[in-house]
Amino acid sequence: MVDLKVNIGKLMCKNPVSTASGCFGYGHEYDDFLDVNRLGAVFVKGTTGSNREGNPYPRMAETPSGMLNSVGLQNKGVDYFVNEIYPQIKDYQSHIIVNVSGSTIEEYVEVTEKLNVLDKIPAIELNISCPNVKEGGMVFGTHCPSAIHVTREVRKAWDKSLIVKLSPNVTSISEFAKAVEGEGADSISLINTLLGMAIDARTRKPVLATVTGGLSGPAIKPVALRMVWQAYHAVKIPIIGMGGIMNATDAIEFILAGATAIQIGTANFIDPAVSIKVLEGIEKYCDEQGVTNVNELVGALES
Amino acid sequence: MKKFVRDFELIANKRINREYYLLVLKSPERLPEMLPGQFVEIRIDNSKDTFLRRPISLYDVDMDKQLVYLLIQEVGKGTRKLAGLKAGNSLNLIYPLGNSYSLPEEKAKVLLVGGGVGVAPFPLLAKFLKQNNVEPEFLLGFRNKELLVDLADFEKYGKVFLSTDDGSAGEAGTVMDHSVLKASSFPYVKVYTCGPQVMMKAVSKFAEELQLDCEASLENTMACGFGACLCCIQETVRGNLRVCKEGPVFNTKDLIW
Ligand SMILES: Cc1cc2nc3c(=O)[nH]c(=O)nc-3n(C[C@H](O)[C@H](O)[C@H](O)COP(=O)(O)OP(=O)(O)OC[C@H]3O[C@@H](n4cnc5c(N)ncnc54)[C@H](O)[C@@H]3O)c2cc1C
Ligand SMILES: Cc1cc2nc3c(=O)[nH]c(=O)nc-3n(C[C@H](O)[C@H](O)[C@H](O)COP(=O)(O)O)c2cc1C
Ligand code: FES
């Protein structure tokens, strides 16, 4: 038996496999495909202070080994989450983690305070890295003083586990990792999508209505691995790694680079049961490699 | 409705015309209920230049023989890859996806207006209508007679009115120019439409003027196909809805388009 339990800061997870925000709905969209209860955690869609309709159509472009999206945080707002969605999903045996998003520091704090009263939300993931909203979002994640400021204010409003989700659209990921660690983040998750663009040469138009969007999928994996590895060497808090994970081998690479846990995003769209396959694959790898506790692999990259 | 992911066996890949082909796929087990207007998401295997699945409507379903029929137009990388598949190949599908067309309030004649590969959901819809004592008739538009589909698949359910852009089959012009829409009386209680958006909008406007119910099946760029990514939204009077989940079939009076 392999011990798969991991601690993401204060948060104990039964295994390192979780699903990424914006890619797994609220969990129940996947009930037909897998037993959601087996996941370490489910990161639900970015939640803002009030209803947001998101960006205009088209919002998606397929790109080589990946996709661009410009969904723009479409969600019904935190009150709707608390009153309508939470009662439906609170009984999952996996941790439900809310991705907290906003345009202003006040909005981030407001969402956080409203979630604070929910027993079954043991952690929030502070999304300071959404590339698809005009104000806020990534601005907080790409300007270090802003990242510090928002983490500080949210930290005051939240005493359970605080995960800060970093943007890859920066020169030095270590700088941001250290900065939010300094403000009391319990862990960091990375990477969010990379800012990208697709053009239709025939029509000479951008494919996305918003022109630019967030790139995800295997195309970003090398960048994500590099950033996880750099962050691992910069901070002491645990890291949740993601970006292009399609199978167990990809997940193990992230763990070797320094991730304590991983999230799977875009891959769910192609194989909605992929997360369970990754979980089983990690267990099998450990068995084959004589690893009895998955934590032995964290940052175990040999040079 | 519970969704499934299964490997189907390709029984036949029939060329319909220069651009269209029909895949006949056998399910490994009894099929669940599949409704007209619903679609499947096909995984494109061994294809380096595609990444996501491709959404394709149900053309027909044979519950007894456990067969699914898909009418596909070659437009790009994925549909070209599928065109090359041979009997015996296996194909992974997620199904059944999306909502479905609804019955008219009155059990009378209805008109199904389709353009090009947009006629794809109609055989299954017509079968369903017939089973519910509704009489379907079709108004189908194509570019020219070389690009027609197998009309027998439609004629077995009801009368087919045809139009081609160049007049090489049926009446000349678009479906909107067809005499069936110009006649002094319009004997239908509801209109169903699928095809290019400009056509669907014109059909919807036509139905609206006659104060008839109209349902349209929309397309959109989809990443997941089952409601998880919010990439496929359509603006409606009820806010942005997912074409893959609350759609693809919408009552046209709800659409902001
Ligand atoms: C719910 C739904 C049901 C569908 N049913 C059918 C069907 O029964 N038969 C059928 O042939 N097609 C159907 N389509 C359209 C089909 O999914 C696309 O044609 C297909 O995904 C194109 O893939 P490709 O790799 O060949 O093209 P790509 O190489 O991806 O693109 C080639 C060209 O096609 C255009 N294109 C790509 N996707 C779409 C799309 N979704 N709608 C319009 N244009 C597109 C691109 O802009 C590009 O110009 C349906 C789409 C939806 C959303
Ligand atoms: C359609 C889509 C929507 C997303 N929505 C969010 C979101 O609301 N909040 C967030 O923090 N990240 C969001 N992301 C980013 C993912 O959580 C993840 O960081 C990124 O996609 C990289 O992982 P992947 O390559 O496994 O998808 C979204 C990604 C996609 C593809
Ligand atoms: S395609 Fe993902 S929600 Fe519709």
XYZ file of C-alpha atoms and ligand atoms in Angstrom:
648
model
C 0.000 0.000 0.000
C 1.292 3.394 -0.984
C 0.569 6.255 1.387
C -0.863 8.974 -0.846
C -1.827 11.489 1.854
C -0.367 14.950 1.428
C -0.555 18.135 3.458
C -1.063 21.325 1.541
C -0.197 23.619 4.394
C -2.967 23.189 6.971
C -5.027 21.165 4.559
C -4.743 17.390 4.725
C -5.693 15.703 1.452
C -6.222 11.988 0.966
C -4.177 12.112 -2.226
C -2.362 14.689 -4.365
C -4.802 14.667 -7.270
C -7.271 17.503 -7.684
C -9.071 19.231 -10.523
C -8.422 22.809 -11.640
C -10.732 25.770 -11.352
C -12.831 26.528 -14.413
C -12.270 23.060 -15.823
C -14.387 20.928 -13.511
C -17.509 23.020 -13.038
C -18.759 22.442 -9.510
C -17.916 18.747 -9.543
C -21.375 17.418 -10.305
C -20.864 17.962 -14.045
C -18.524 14.958 -13.729
C -20.638 12.657 -11.566
C -21.542 10.495 -14.565
C -17.908 9.912 -15.409
C -16.141 9.229 -12.137
C -16.497 9.100 -8.387
C -15.665 12.693 -7.489
C -15.255 11.609 -3.855
C -11.997 9.875 -4.703
C -10.234 13.134 -5.589
C -7.978 14.884 -3.119
C -9.762 18.159 -3.815
C -12.025 19.898 -6.305
C -11.250 23.531 -7.133
C -14.505 25.096 -8.272
C -15.026 27.895 -10.766
C -13.757 31.403 -10.057
C -16.289 33.146 -7.822
C -16.757 36.911 -7.725
C -18.717 39.398 -5.621
C -21.700 39.514 -7.953
C -23.051 37.861 -11.087
C -20.747 38.075 -14.113
C -21.807 37.103 -17.609
C -18.231 36.742 -18.804
C -16.859 37.676 -22.214
C -18.591 37.607 -25.598
C -18.489 34.695 -28.030
C -16.227 33.159 -29.394
C -14.435 32.288 -26.177
C -12.401 29.322 -27.229
C -9.764 28.529 -29.820
C -8.034 25.229 -30.281
C -4.274 25.691 -30.670
C -1.392 23.250 -31.159
C -1.471 20.896 -28.154
C -3.728 23.184 -26.220
C -6.476 25.755 -26.243
C -7.096 29.415 -25.567
C -10.068 30.501 -23.492
C -11.518 33.880 -22.701
C -14.414 32.812 -20.510
C -13.803 35.812 -18.254
C -14.956 34.427 -14.897
C -18.593 33.836 -15.797
C -20.312 32.906 -12.525
C -23.431 33.833 -10.606
C -21.603 35.521 -7.752
C -20.739 34.505 -4.207
C -24.265 34.781 -2.751
C -25.600 32.382 -5.340
C -22.703 30.055 -4.597
C -23.406 30.138 -0.874
C -27.172 29.690 -1.168
C -27.650 27.516 -4.218
C -24.482 25.661 -5.151
C -22.832 24.952 -1.824
C -25.771 22.933 -0.430
C -25.559 20.659 -3.465
C -21.831 19.949 -3.270
C -20.925 20.195 0.409
C -21.294 16.472 0.996
C -18.581 15.398 -1.389
C -15.865 13.510 0.465
C -13.254 15.559 -1.404
C -12.259 18.990 -0.219
C -14.217 21.668 -2.030
C -11.995 24.664 -2.579
C -13.374 27.903 -3.928
C -11.382 29.945 -6.409
C -11.830 33.517 -5.168
C -11.709 36.153 -7.892
C -12.375 39.841 -8.156
C -11.644 43.197 -9.697
C -10.833 45.099 -6.525
C -9.333 44.248 -3.147
C -12.717 44.979 -1.566
C -14.350 42.416 -3.831
C -11.790 39.727 -2.973
C -12.327 40.408 0.715
C -16.103 40.421 0.377
C -16.111 37.025 -1.351
C -13.707 35.632 1.232
C -15.785 36.831 4.169
C -18.934 35.295 2.741
C -17.204 31.946 2.299
C -15.719 32.013 5.781
C -18.980 30.855 7.367
C -19.205 27.683 5.267
C -17.964 24.661 7.276
C -17.216 22.484 4.310
C -14.964 24.947 2.530
C -11.605 24.257 4.200
C -9.562 26.417 1.854
C -9.767 29.114 -0.775
C -7.589 29.584 -3.803
C -6.969 33.263 -4.323
C -7.016 33.828 -8.064
C -4.769 36.776 -8.795
C -3.948 35.444 -12.208
C -6.988 35.485 -14.476
C -5.857 36.911 -17.822
C -9.426 37.327 -19.067
C -10.862 40.217 -17.111
C -10.227 43.874 -17.795
C -9.775 45.099 -14.289
C -8.109 43.300 -11.453
C -7.450 39.639 -11.988
C -4.032 39.304 -13.465
C -3.075 42.860 -12.568
C -2.789 41.648 -8.985
C -0.752 38.674 -10.068
C 1.735 40.496 -12.260
C 2.492 43.506 -10.092
C 4.238 42.397 -6.941
C 3.095 45.170 -4.578
C -0.514 44.438 -5.616
C -0.057 40.714 -5.028
C 1.248 41.498 -1.555
C -1.589 43.891 -0.812
C -4.433 41.585 -1.848
C -2.913 38.565 -0.087
C -2.542 40.594 3.094
C -6.145 41.787 3.098
C -7.589 38.382 2.265
C -5.380 36.744 4.875
C -7.001 38.992 7.505
C -10.445 37.797 6.455
C -9.675 34.069 6.225
C -8.172 31.862 8.896
C -8.511 28.507 7.188
C -6.056 27.388 4.543
C -5.124 30.056 2.006
C -3.767 29.053 -1.375
C -2.598 31.816 -3.696
C -2.733 31.024 -7.404
C 0.120 32.592 -9.306
C 0.272 33.919 -12.828
C 2.941 32.676 -15.227
C 2.843 36.016 -17.028
C 5.742 37.403 -14.974
C 9.490 37.545 -15.348
C 10.343 36.075 -11.965
C 7.918 33.586 -10.472
C 10.173 33.231 -7.408
C 9.641 36.869 -6.524
C 5.859 36.428 -6.415
C 6.067 33.089 -4.619
C 8.217 34.620 -1.882
C 6.050 37.714 -1.667
C 2.826 35.832 -0.979
C 4.583 33.423 1.357
C 5.675 36.510 3.284
C 2.020 37.567 3.607
C 0.987 34.323 5.198
C -0.185 32.183 2.285
C -0.326 28.536 3.376
C 0.524 27.338 -0.089
C 0.734 28.452 -3.695
C -0.746 26.970 -6.831
C 0.674 27.474 -10.307
C 0.371 27.997 -13.139
C -2.707 29.787 -14.358
C -3.015 30.208 -18.111
C -0.402 31.987 -20.234
C -1.598 35.023 -22.131
C -1.869 34.084 -25.790
C -3.604 34.811 -29.057
C -4.907 33.071 -32.174
C -5.445 34.590 -35.613
C -7.526 33.392 -38.552
C -5.356 34.251 -41.558
C -8.234 33.778 -43.992
C -10.445 36.405 -42.375
C -7.486 38.397 -40.935
C -9.330 38.464 -37.637
C -8.507 37.318 -34.134
C -10.254 34.049 -33.290
C -11.345 35.170 -29.822
C -13.797 38.009 -29.357
C -11.451 39.422 -26.710
C -8.427 39.069 -29.067
C -6.234 37.584 -26.328
C -6.966 34.679 -24.007
C -5.423 32.168 -21.641
C -3.419 29.255 -23.040
C -3.719 25.870 -21.331
C -2.988 22.242 -22.061
C 0.213 20.315 -22.891
C 1.564 23.323 -24.819
C 2.292 25.052 -21.505
C 3.677 22.085 -19.582
C 7.399 22.847 -19.974
C 6.833 26.417 -18.769
C 4.738 25.182 -15.849
C 7.324 22.598 -14.801
C 10.066 25.180 -14.884
C 8.043 27.587 -12.752
C 7.092 24.947 -10.194
C 10.742 23.980 -9.920
C 11.830 27.625 -9.489
C 9.107 28.275 -6.911
C 10.074 25.122 -5.039
C 13.540 26.499 -4.577
C 12.227 29.903 -3.510
C 9.681 29.068 -0.798
C 9.047 26.651 2.055
C 5.252 26.447 1.743
C 3.819 23.587 -0.330
C 3.129 23.968 -4.035
C 0.196 22.733 -6.065
C 1.445 22.281 -9.594
C -0.524 22.359 -12.817
C -0.319 23.158 -16.497
C -0.869 20.594 -19.220
C -1.110 17.469 -17.076
C -2.668 14.774 -19.300
C -1.587 11.575 -17.523
C 0.131 10.149 -14.445
C 3.616 10.584 -15.876
C 3.025 14.297 -16.325
C 1.750 14.488 -12.744
C 4.846 12.714 -11.394
C 7.062 15.161 -13.281
C 5.356 18.022 -11.440
C 5.812 16.263 -8.102
C 9.498 15.645 -8.834
C 9.864 19.331 -9.731
C 8.553 20.223 -6.278
C 4.761 20.037 -6.270
C 3.137 18.456 -3.226
C -0.142 18.116 -5.070
C -1.328 18.641 -8.633
C -4.384 19.946 -10.441
C -5.749 18.730 -13.733
C -7.529 21.237 -15.946
C -7.947 21.053 -19.692
C -7.356 17.283 -19.860
C -10.784 16.753 -18.253
C -12.431 18.031 -21.433
C -10.949 15.256 -23.545
C -11.147 12.473 -21.000
C -13.611 13.376 -18.249
C -12.340 10.479 -16.111
C -8.665 11.400 -16.508
C -8.236 12.531 -12.889
C -8.973 9.065 -11.534
C -6.631 7.523 -14.102
C -3.890 9.911 -12.957
C -4.546 8.939 -9.347
C -4.303 5.236 -10.139
C -1.235 5.843 -12.290
C 0.585 7.654 -9.475
C -0.124 4.746 -7.152
C 1.152 2.270 -9.738
C 4.312 4.313 -10.327
C 5.016 4.397 -6.612
C 4.512 0.642 -6.381
C 6.854 -0.002 -9.275
C 9.486 2.383 -7.947
C 9.311 1.029 -4.408
C 7.991 4.323 -3.076
C 5.841 3.790 0.030
C 4.894 7.408 0.637
C 4.209 9.797 -2.206
C 5.807 12.647 -0.240
C 9.180 10.994 -0.884
C 8.828 12.132 -4.489
C 8.189 15.797 -3.771
C 11.123 17.757 -5.172
C 13.043 14.515 -5.605
C 14.435 15.641 -8.926
C 17.972 14.326 -9.281
C 20.614 16.442 -10.940
C -29.689 12.136 -18.507
C -26.705 10.016 -17.632
C -23.744 10.488 -19.936
C -21.403 7.759 -21.110
C -17.893 7.464 -22.557
C -17.444 4.335 -24.665
C -15.467 2.931 -27.581
C -17.727 2.293 -30.561
C -16.855 0.101 -33.517
C -17.071 1.688 -36.931
C -19.356 -0.547 -39.004
C -19.370 1.554 -42.145
C -18.065 4.841 -43.462
C -20.208 5.796 -46.449
C -19.404 8.621 -48.840
C -22.531 10.681 -49.365
C -21.043 13.291 -51.668
C -17.770 15.158 -52.275
C -17.926 16.734 -48.807
C -20.207 14.567 -46.645
C -19.891 11.070 -45.243
C -21.983 8.962 -42.912
C -20.442 7.049 -40.026
C -22.303 4.020 -38.731
C -21.109 3.123 -35.251
C -21.931 0.154 -33.090
C -22.213 0.525 -29.354
C -20.595 -2.120 -27.127
C -23.790 -2.272 -25.064
C -27.456 -1.294 -25.085
C -27.746 2.391 -25.916
C -29.317 4.742 -23.400
C -32.228 6.879 -24.524
C -30.969 9.343 -27.153
C -33.109 12.326 -28.103
C -33.339 14.314 -31.327
C -31.100 17.384 -31.274
C -28.592 15.757 -28.951
C -24.997 15.244 -30.005
C -21.870 13.237 -29.276
C -18.285 14.379 -28.690
C -15.832 12.354 -30.769
C -12.217 11.877 -29.733
C -9.947 12.215 -32.749
C -7.231 9.624 -32.242
C -3.737 9.635 -33.767
C -4.144 13.220 -34.808
C -1.265 15.525 -33.963
C -2.900 18.688 -35.235
C -6.158 18.428 -33.271
C -6.464 18.484 -29.515
C -10.101 18.625 -28.454
C -13.004 16.338 -29.278
C -15.430 17.277 -32.069
C -19.184 17.721 -31.487
C -21.452 15.945 -34.012
C -25.265 15.668 -33.959
C -27.160 12.405 -33.881
C -28.380 11.740 -37.429
C -30.148 8.557 -36.488
C -30.127 5.931 -33.770
C -31.115 2.277 -34.083
C -31.820 1.046 -30.560
C -32.342 -2.591 -31.553
C -29.111 -2.905 -33.485
C -27.269 -0.552 -31.072
C -26.206 1.715 -33.935
C -25.521 5.438 -34.049
C -25.462 7.294 -37.390
C -23.518 10.527 -37.860
C -23.583 12.736 -40.954
C -20.360 14.701 -41.179
C -19.051 17.378 -43.491
C -15.320 17.581 -44.070
C -14.362 21.114 -43.101
C -10.990 20.806 -41.422
C -8.404 18.709 -39.671
C -10.630 16.614 -37.429
C -13.433 15.893 -39.856
C -10.828 15.014 -42.511
C -9.230 12.529 -40.143
C -12.589 10.903 -39.406
C -13.327 10.701 -43.134
C -10.358 8.381 -43.518
C -11.532 5.838 -40.938
C -12.432 2.333 -42.061
C -14.869 -0.308 -40.876
C -13.370 -2.068 -37.871
C -11.711 1.079 -36.462
C -12.799 2.115 -33.009
C -14.018 5.561 -32.041
C -14.422 6.982 -28.535
C -17.627 8.947 -27.913
C -19.132 10.902 -25.043
C -22.948 10.811 -25.281
C -25.757 11.750 -25.180
C -25.054 15.481 -24.848
C -27.234 18.578 -24.790
C -30.980 19.085 -24.654
C -33.408 18.162 -27.389
C -36.148 19.461 -29.635
C -39.583 19.587 -28.096
C -42.938 18.561 -29.499
C -45.377 21.159 -30.831
C -48.324 21.982 -28.604
C -50.722 20.864 -31.293
C -50.354 17.471 -33.000
C -50.371 18.735 -36.568
C -47.959 19.436 -39.407
C -44.541 20.940 -38.694
C -41.782 22.139 -41.027
C -38.116 21.238 -40.594
C -35.899 23.766 -42.392
C -32.272 22.795 -42.844
C -29.281 23.992 -44.804
C -26.245 21.922 -45.788
C -24.952 19.620 -43.073
C -27.466 21.364 -40.781
C -30.002 18.780 -41.954
C -28.110 16.259 -39.776
C -30.446 16.186 -36.741
C -33.619 15.853 -38.857
C -34.014 12.116 -39.466
C -33.977 11.406 -35.735
C -36.211 14.402 -35.068
C -38.675 13.286 -37.749
C -38.769 9.763 -36.323
C -39.526 11.169 -32.880
C -42.233 13.492 -34.250
C -43.887 10.647 -36.150
C -43.892 8.481 -33.045
C -45.764 11.288 -31.325
C -48.335 11.688 -34.099
C -46.869 14.870 -35.496
C -46.436 15.140 -39.279
C -42.995 16.425 -40.324
C -42.270 17.928 -43.723
C -38.882 19.185 -44.802
C -37.478 22.205 -46.573
C -33.834 21.441 -47.305
C -31.302 23.702 -48.963
C -27.982 22.808 -50.563
C -25.438 24.568 -52.716
C -26.030 22.329 -55.755
C -27.172 18.861 -56.692
C -23.668 17.391 -56.190
C -23.930 18.240 -52.492
C -27.290 16.655 -51.733
C -27.679 14.140 -48.931
C -29.565 10.861 -49.205
C -33.097 12.253 -49.417
C -34.640 8.833 -48.843
C -33.634 9.182 -45.168
C -36.032 12.139 -44.982
C -38.713 11.155 -47.485
C -39.614 8.119 -45.416
C -41.027 10.491 -42.796
C -42.665 13.156 -44.930
C -42.623 15.366 -47.982
C -39.292 17.020 -48.899
C -39.119 20.458 -50.517
C -35.744 21.117 -52.024
C -33.779 24.167 -52.986
C -30.286 24.630 -54.365
C -28.410 27.873 -54.793
C -27.905 27.229 -58.511
C -31.230 25.547 -59.209
C -29.580 22.248 -60.186
C -32.070 20.404 -57.950
C -35.417 21.616 -56.617
C -36.093 25.340 -56.738
C -33.323 27.854 -57.343
C -32.147 30.076 -54.491
C -31.959 29.725 -50.739
C -34.599 28.038 -48.587
C -36.023 31.487 -47.913
C -36.805 31.879 -51.622
C -38.715 28.592 -51.754
C -42.370 28.706 -52.823
C -43.384 26.842 -49.668
C -42.565 29.950 -47.664
C -44.085 32.272 -50.247
C -47.447 30.529 -50.571
C -50.530 32.304 -49.259
C -51.156 29.662 -46.637
C -48.578 28.115 -44.344
C -50.050 24.861 -43.029
C -47.526 24.258 -40.236
C -47.884 24.804 -36.492
C -44.191 24.873 -35.652
C -40.846 25.334 -37.390
C -37.585 23.588 -36.548
C -34.351 24.816 -38.057
C -30.683 23.905 -38.215
C -27.967 25.191 -40.504
C -25.949 28.334 -41.133
C -26.795 31.086 -38.654
C -27.970 33.552 -41.319
C -30.465 30.958 -42.528
C -31.685 30.127 -39.024
C -32.178 33.816 -38.248
C -34.210 34.317 -41.407
C -36.310 31.227 -40.647
C -36.829 32.409 -37.088
C -37.962 35.836 -38.285
C -40.341 34.215 -40.745
C -41.866 32.053 -37.988
C -42.104 35.003 -35.656
C -44.071 36.996 -38.193
C -46.584 34.149 -38.381
C -46.525 33.889 -34.580
C -45.329 30.319 -34.767
C -43.062 28.542 -32.346
C -39.562 28.049 -33.746
C -36.696 25.968 -32.402
C -33.159 26.318 -33.697
C -30.166 24.099 -33.086
C -27.072 26.250 -32.585
C -23.369 25.657 -32.990
C -20.605 27.114 -30.903
C -16.943 26.515 -30.163
C -16.874 23.791 -27.561
C -14.045 22.560 -25.385
C -15.852 20.019 -23.190
C -19.373 19.528 -24.555
C -20.873 18.662 -21.174
C -21.231 21.948 -19.345
C -17.941 22.242 -17.463
C -15.898 24.921 -19.239
C -18.352 27.736 -20.128
C -16.643 28.207 -23.486
C -19.781 27.719 -25.597
C -22.157 30.414 -24.413
C -25.095 31.914 -26.283
C -26.625 35.187 -25.221
C -30.291 34.728 -24.339
C -33.047 36.546 -22.490
C -32.071 34.341 -19.514
C -28.427 35.434 -19.629
C -25.487 33.585 -21.145
C -26.373 29.922 -21.519
C -24.222 26.957 -22.491
C -24.980 25.710 -25.994
C -23.739 22.245 -24.983
C -25.950 21.950 -21.915
C -28.982 24.275 -21.963
C -28.761 23.955 -25.797
C -28.000 23.182 -28.538
C -31.739 23.574 -29.181
C -33.211 26.947 -28.258
C -36.610 28.447 -28.744
C -35.736 31.360 -31.026
C -37.778 33.828 -28.960
C -35.212 33.350 -26.148
C -32.212 34.147 -28.334
C -30.356 37.431 -28.486
C -28.538 36.991 -31.799
C -23.686 20.772 -31.148
C -22.977 20.659 -32.463
C -23.392 19.702 -33.380
C -22.739 19.564 -34.594
N -23.169 18.619 -35.484
C -22.528 18.430 -36.632
C -22.924 17.393 -37.543
O -23.857 16.638 -37.274
N -22.220 17.251 -38.683
C -21.163 18.062 -39.006
O -20.549 17.851 -40.046
N -20.775 19.054 -38.178
C -21.427 19.257 -37.006
N -20.994 20.252 -36.143
C -19.849 21.089 -36.531
C -18.558 20.326 -36.291
O -18.399 20.117 -34.905
C -17.357 21.098 -36.827
O -17.475 21.220 -38.211
C -16.065 20.373 -36.515
O -15.799 20.459 -35.145
C -14.909 20.944 -37.281
O -13.752 20.214 -36.926
P -12.487 20.135 -37.879
O -11.350 19.665 -37.070
O -12.773 19.367 -39.115
O -12.297 21.640 -38.321
P -11.179 22.641 -37.807
O -9.882 22.268 -38.469
O -11.225 22.726 -36.340
O -11.739 23.973 -38.416
C -11.894 24.112 -39.833
C -12.868 25.211 -40.141
O -14.162 24.886 -39.620
C -14.632 25.903 -38.735
N -15.295 25.284 -37.586
C -14.711 24.555 -36.592
N -15.587 24.199 -35.659
C -16.760 24.716 -36.042
C -18.058 24.711 -35.503
N -18.338 24.123 -34.322
N -19.023 25.322 -36.169
C -18.769 25.945 -37.338
N -17.570 25.985 -37.908
C -16.587 25.391 -37.279
C -13.401 26.630 -38.279
O -13.664 27.966 -37.953
C -12.492 26.542 -39.491
O -12.785 27.566 -40.400
C -21.641 20.420 -34.922
C -21.226 21.383 -34.005
C -21.873 21.518 -32.798
C -21.398 22.541 -31.824
C -11.930 27.035 -19.724
C -11.013 27.387 -18.589
C -11.499 28.158 -17.520
C -10.671 28.488 -16.450
N -11.180 29.209 -15.405
C -10.377 29.497 -14.343
C -10.889 30.204 -13.193
O -12.073 30.536 -13.108
N -10.039 30.487 -12.180
C -8.721 30.102 -12.220
O -7.978 30.353 -11.283
N -8.222 29.415 -13.273
C -9.013 29.106 -14.330
N -8.492 28.402 -15.392
C -7.068 27.991 -15.383
C -6.911 26.548 -14.912
O -7.407 26.392 -13.591
C -5.429 26.109 -14.972
O -4.673 26.959 -14.143
C -4.845 26.176 -16.364
O -5.799 25.796 -17.330
C -3.596 25.304 -16.540
O -3.848 23.938 -16.323
P -4.221 22.884 -17.504
O -3.200 23.049 -18.583
O -4.214 21.547 -16.853
O -5.571 23.263 -17.993
C -9.310 28.057 -16.465
C -8.836 27.291 -17.540
C -9.665 26.942 -18.594
C -9.115 26.110 -19.718
S -18.364 23.275 -24.249
Fe -17.806 23.305 -22.171
S -19.524 24.236 -21.256
Fe -20.146 23.951 -23.295
